[in-house]
Amino acid sequence: MRKPAILLIAALAVTACGGGGEATSPSAPAGSAPAAKPLAGVKIEIAAKWTGDEQANFEKVLTAFEAKTGADVIYASTGEDTGAYLGPRIEGGTPPDVAVLPQPGLVQQYADQNALKPLGAGVQKQIDDNYTPYWKELGSANGQVYGVLVKAAHKSMIWYRTAAFEDAGAAEATTWDDLIGKTAQTLADAGTPPFSLCGASGWTLTDLFENVYLSSAGPENYDKLAKHEIPWTDPSVTTALTKMAQIFGKPDFVLGGASGALQTDFPTCVTQVYGEKKAAMVIEADFVASSATQSGAVIGEDAKIMPFPTVGDTAPVVLGGDVAVALKDTPGAMALLEFMASKEGGEIWAKTPGYLSPNRNVSPDNYPSELTKQLAQTIISAGESVRYDMSDLAPSAFGGTDGKGEWKHLQDFLRDPADIKGTQEKLEADAAKSYKE
C-alpha cells in the first residue's frame, strides 16, 4: 500500500529541511526540490455514469486526489448503461483501473466473471473506519471485499407542497397511521388529492414498498426477503401490502385514481404537485429536488420534506447508490479507492450540490444546504438500520425490468389493491424463478 511510502517521503522531507547538524541529510542539501509525490507520473482511469454537473462535482474529488498524490486521473463516462460500456472493455482486456457501478448486484456479477480485484488493506481499513458493517457486506462477493459505496440517494422521504398543507390545515406525520388518518384525510377533505403517484414508473412503487416493509418488518426480515430467504407469501409482506392498500384503495387519496397514477411517470408526478399544483405530496427520493426546482418551487419554502413515517418499530432509511470497484490490481487503483472511501474524500464531495455520503464520519456540516444536512443526519442517526434499495439487490428480471416481476405486480396491485394474496403469489412465483437463474 502507499501509506508506508508516504511516511518515508515525509521523513525525508523533514531531514532535507532540518536546521543543521545531524538532522541534515548530506544527499539532500537545504533548498533542494520537494520530494516526489507517491504516484507522480502514474495514470489512473476511472469510469462512472455521471455527466454534466454530477461529473464536474466528482472531478473536484479527483483533482484533490491528484494534488495529494501526483497521479494523473482520467475520467470516462459510461453513460446510463454501465454494463454495456464495461462489458466489451473487460472482454477485450482493457478495463479502466476503477469503475463505479450503479447497483451492488453488478459486484457479484463481475466477481463471478473474475473481473474484479479484492480491495487492499488500506481501502478495507477506510471501510471499517467509516462505514457500518452492512455496507462492507454489500460490496462483497464470495467472501471477498470488492466495493465501497461512495454516493448515496436517500429514498425515505415524502415531499409536500407547503401551500397545500397550509390551505388545508394539514401537518407533517411521524407515523403511518397519522399520515393516512390525519394528514392525507385532512387534505382530501379540503378537496386536494393527497398523493401524486408515479405508477407508470414501476420502480417508484418498489421504493414505497421497501420503506413500508423495512419499517414494519424490520432490518433482519428486509435482508431475508432481499436474498429470497423468506418467500413473498410471508405474512410480513401481507402486512406491508395491507398498509399500501390504505393509499391505493382510496380513489380520493390518489390524483387521477389508479388509472391516472398508472399513466403518470417520474418526474411528471413531481410536476403535478409543484408545477400544476394538482396534488399535495409525492413519495420519492432526494432527487425530486431537481424536478421540483424545474417546476418553479423553492426547496425549503414551497417544497419541503418529511421523513418517511414509521409503520412499525423501525424508522426507515432506504438508500440507493453507487459502488466503486477495482478492475486492475495496481497501486494507483487502490490509492484512489482508499481516498474515495476516506473522510477526507467524502468531505470534499459533500461540499458540492446533489451529493450524499454513506460515510458516517462525514459531518453534515459539510453540506451546502439545509436539506442535505438533514438527510445526511438521518443516515447517521439510523446507524445499523440503514438498508439498500431491495429491488436493486434482486436479479434484474425480478427487481428492475419494466413490465416484469416486482414492477409489474406492484402496478397490478395499484390497479386492484384488494388482491393482496394474489399479488403475493405472483411476486413469489417470479422471484423463485429469477433467483434460480
mmCIF file of C-alpha atoms in Angstrom, residues 88-238:
data_model
loop_
_atom_site.group_PDB
_atom_site.id
_atom_site.type_symbol
_atom_site.label_atom_id
_atom_site.label_comp_id
_atom_site.label_asym_id
_atom_site.label_seq_id
_atom_site.Cartn_x
_atom_site.Cartn_y
_atom_site.Cartn_z
ATOM 1 C CA PRO A 88 -16.570 -5.077 -24.101
ATOM 2 C CA ARG A 89 -13.634 -3.461 -22.297
ATOM 3 C CA ILE A 90 -13.442 -6.287 -19.779
ATOM 4 C CA GLU A 91 -13.687 -8.907 -22.525
ATOM 5 C CA GLY A 92 -11.045 -7.086 -24.552
ATOM 6 C CA GLY A 93 -8.623 -6.971 -21.630
ATOM 7 C CA THR A 94 -8.609 -3.148 -21.436
ATOM 8 C CA PRO A 95 -10.800 -2.269 -18.450
ATOM 9 C CA PRO A 96 -10.424 1.022 -16.592
ATOM 10 C CA ASP A 97 -8.488 0.863 -13.330
ATOM 11 C CA VAL A 98 -11.591 1.744 -11.308
ATOM 12 C CA ALA A 99 -15.285 1.653 -12.155
ATOM 13 C CA VAL A 100 -18.313 2.961 -10.286
ATOM 14 C CA LEU A 101 -21.265 0.561 -10.536
ATOM 15 C CA PRO A 102 -24.861 1.815 -10.190
ATOM 16 C CA GLN A 103 -26.101 -1.387 -8.498
ATOM 17 C CA PRO A 104 -24.496 -3.731 -5.953
ATOM 18 C CA GLY A 105 -25.804 -6.689 -7.956
ATOM 19 C CA LEU A 106 -23.144 -5.930 -10.553
ATOM 20 C CA VAL A 107 -20.460 -6.543 -7.914
ATOM 21 C CA GLN A 108 -21.483 -10.197 -7.712
ATOM 22 C CA GLN A 109 -21.876 -10.434 -11.488
ATOM 23 C CA TYR A 110 -18.387 -9.117 -12.237
ATOM 24 C CA ALA A 111 -16.860 -11.061 -9.357
ATOM 25 C CA ASP A 112 -18.266 -14.253 -10.864
ATOM 26 C CA GLN A 113 -16.524 -13.275 -14.117
ATOM 27 C CA ASN A 114 -13.223 -12.787 -12.253
ATOM 28 C CA ALA A 115 -13.243 -9.193 -13.472
ATOM 29 C CA LEU A 116 -12.818 -7.556 -10.044
ATOM 30 C CA LYS A 117 -9.782 -7.250 -7.801
ATOM 31 C CA PRO A 118 -10.094 -7.653 -3.999
ATOM 32 C CA LEU A 119 -9.622 -4.391 -2.153
ATOM 33 C CA GLY A 120 -6.276 -3.825 -0.457
ATOM 34 C CA ALA A 121 -5.799 -3.494 3.291
ATOM 35 C CA GLY A 122 -5.709 0.315 3.151
ATOM 36 C CA VAL A 123 -9.079 0.519 1.397
ATOM 37 C CA GLN A 124 -10.625 -2.022 3.745
ATOM 38 C CA LYS A 125 -9.399 -0.038 6.748
ATOM 39 C CA GLN A 126 -11.177 3.052 5.441
ATOM 40 C CA ILE A 127 -14.354 1.000 5.019
ATOM 41 C CA ASP A 128 -14.067 -0.407 8.548
ATOM 42 C CA ASP A 129 -13.409 3.046 9.999
ATOM 43 C CA ASN A 130 -16.095 4.936 8.096
ATOM 44 C CA TYR A 131 -18.937 2.584 7.198
ATOM 45 C CA THR A 132 -21.331 0.266 9.002
ATOM 46 C CA PRO A 133 -20.677 -3.488 8.512
ATOM 47 C CA TYR A 134 -23.755 -3.688 6.270
ATOM 48 C CA TRP A 135 -22.066 -1.559 3.595
ATOM 49 C CA LYS A 136 -18.962 -3.753 3.701
ATOM 50 C CA GLU A 137 -21.122 -6.823 3.145
ATOM 51 C CA LEU A 138 -22.936 -5.071 0.317
ATOM 52 C CA GLY A 139 -19.644 -4.544 -1.527
ATOM 53 C CA SER A 140 -18.532 -8.149 -1.025
ATOM 54 C CA ALA A 141 -18.937 -11.299 -3.083
ATOM 55 C CA ASN A 142 -17.818 -14.863 -2.442
ATOM 56 C CA GLY A 143 -16.126 -13.867 0.806
ATOM 57 C CA GLN A 144 -14.021 -11.062 -0.728
ATOM 58 C CA VAL A 145 -14.461 -7.309 -0.350
ATOM 59 C CA TYR A 146 -14.588 -5.718 -3.791
ATOM 60 C CA GLY A 147 -16.529 -2.481 -3.499
ATOM 61 C CA VAL A 148 -17.146 0.640 -1.470
ATOM 62 C CA LEU A 149 -20.373 2.657 -1.578
ATOM 63 C CA VAL A 150 -19.284 6.180 -2.494
ATOM 64 C CA LYS A 151 -22.506 8.041 -3.316
ATOM 65 C CA ALA A 152 -25.997 7.644 -1.896
ATOM 66 C CA ALA A 153 -29.556 8.542 -2.906
ATOM 67 C CA HIS A 154 -31.918 8.925 0.050
ATOM 68 C CA LYS A 155 -35.267 7.265 -0.684
ATOM 69 C CA SER A 156 -37.055 7.565 2.654
ATOM 70 C CA MET A 157 -38.970 10.799 2.446
ATOM 71 C CA ILE A 158 -42.234 12.372 1.414
ATOM 72 C CA TRP A 159 -42.151 15.702 -0.401
ATOM 73 C CA TYR A 160 -45.046 18.073 0.105
ATOM 74 C CA ARG A 161 -46.295 21.391 -1.231
ATOM 75 C CA THR A 162 -46.320 23.874 1.622
ATOM 76 C CA ALA A 163 -49.259 25.906 0.320
ATOM 77 C CA ALA A 164 -51.478 22.822 0.028
ATOM 78 C CA PHE A 165 -50.751 21.900 3.642
ATOM 79 C CA GLU A 166 -51.357 25.429 4.881
ATOM 80 C CA ASP A 167 -54.606 25.831 2.928
ATOM 81 C CA ALA A 168 -55.985 22.529 4.266
ATOM 82 C CA GLY A 169 -54.610 22.880 7.781
ATOM 83 C CA ALA A 170 -52.628 19.646 7.359
ATOM 84 C CA ALA A 171 -49.488 18.805 9.329
ATOM 85 C CA GLU A 172 -46.478 16.576 8.814
ATOM 86 C CA ALA A 173 -46.898 12.986 10.012
ATOM 87 C CA THR A 174 -44.425 10.944 12.015
ATOM 88 C CA THR A 175 -46.372 7.661 11.915
ATOM 89 C CA TRP A 176 -48.124 5.850 9.096
ATOM 90 C CA ASP A 177 -51.450 5.959 10.935
ATOM 91 C CA ASP A 178 -51.172 9.732 11.221
ATOM 92 C CA LEU A 179 -50.204 10.013 7.547
ATOM 93 C CA ILE A 180 -53.321 8.106 6.470
ATOM 94 C CA GLY A 181 -55.815 9.073 9.152
ATOM 95 C CA LYS A 182 -54.884 12.711 9.690
ATOM 96 C CA THR A 183 -52.599 14.281 7.067
ATOM 97 C CA ALA A 184 -53.996 12.609 3.937
ATOM 98 C CA GLN A 185 -57.589 12.683 5.152
ATOM 99 C CA THR A 186 -57.371 16.380 6.017
ATOM 100 C CA LEU A 187 -56.074 17.163 2.531
ATOM 101 C CA ALA A 188 -58.721 15.020 0.850
ATOM 102 C CA ASP A 189 -61.484 16.633 2.911
ATOM 103 C CA ALA A 190 -60.209 20.027 1.730
ATOM 104 C CA GLY A 191 -60.506 18.908 -1.887
ATOM 105 C CA THR A 192 -56.814 18.327 -2.646
ATOM 106 C CA PRO A 193 -55.711 14.801 -3.625
ATOM 107 C CA PRO A 194 -53.018 13.939 -1.057
ATOM 108 C CA PHE A 195 -50.745 11.893 -3.327
ATOM 109 C CA SER A 196 -49.421 12.113 -6.858
ATOM 110 C CA LEU A 197 -48.145 8.601 -7.612
ATOM 111 C CA CYS A 198 -45.692 7.879 -10.424
ATOM 112 C CA GLY A 199 -47.275 4.496 -11.174
ATOM 113 C CA ALA A 200 -46.079 4.314 -14.782
ATOM 114 C CA SER A 201 -42.520 4.137 -13.415
ATOM 115 C CA GLY A 202 -42.651 0.807 -11.586
ATOM 116 C CA TRP A 203 -39.507 1.464 -9.583
ATOM 117 C CA THR A 204 -41.272 4.187 -7.602
ATOM 118 C CA LEU A 205 -43.723 1.585 -6.302
ATOM 119 C CA THR A 206 -40.863 -0.672 -5.225
ATOM 120 C CA ASP A 207 -39.408 2.293 -3.314
ATOM 121 C CA LEU A 208 -42.707 2.735 -1.483
ATOM 122 C CA PHE A 209 -42.912 -0.964 -0.651
ATOM 123 C CA GLU A 210 -39.334 -1.034 0.642
ATOM 124 C CA ASN A 211 -39.927 1.804 3.082
ATOM 125 C CA VAL A 212 -43.136 0.302 4.399
ATOM 126 C CA TYR A 213 -41.562 -3.160 4.636
ATOM 127 C CA LEU A 214 -38.340 -2.036 6.337
ATOM 128 C CA SER A 215 -40.322 -0.158 8.970
ATOM 129 C CA SER A 216 -42.985 -2.807 9.568
ATOM 130 C CA ALA A 217 -40.897 -5.994 9.221
ATOM 131 C CA GLY A 218 -37.530 -4.717 10.474
ATOM 132 C CA PRO A 219 -33.981 -4.882 9.058
ATOM 133 C CA GLU A 220 -33.479 -8.653 9.550
ATOM 134 C CA ASN A 221 -36.570 -9.621 7.587
ATOM 135 C CA TYR A 222 -35.684 -6.993 4.993
ATOM 136 C CA ASP A 223 -32.342 -8.738 4.449
ATOM 137 C CA LYS A 224 -34.019 -12.132 4.231
ATOM 138 C CA LEU A 225 -36.581 -11.001 1.674
ATOM 139 C CA ALA A 226 -33.881 -9.236 -0.342
ATOM 140 C CA LYS A 227 -31.992 -12.557 -0.581
ATOM 141 C CA HIS A 228 -35.221 -14.542 -1.073
ATOM 142 C CA GLU A 229 -34.564 -16.430 2.155
ATOM 143 C CA ILE A 230 -38.220 -15.909 3.042
ATOM 144 C CA PRO A 231 -40.955 -16.049 0.387
ATOM 145 C CA TRP A 232 -43.043 -13.171 -0.864
ATOM 146 C CA THR A 233 -46.065 -15.042 0.511
ATOM 147 C CA ASP A 234 -44.722 -14.430 4.047
ATOM 148 C CA PRO A 235 -47.120 -12.678 6.477
ATOM 149 C CA SER A 236 -44.658 -9.784 6.786
ATOM 150 C CA VAL A 237 -45.263 -8.979 3.102
ATOM 151 C CA THR A 238 -49.015 -9.225 3.692
#
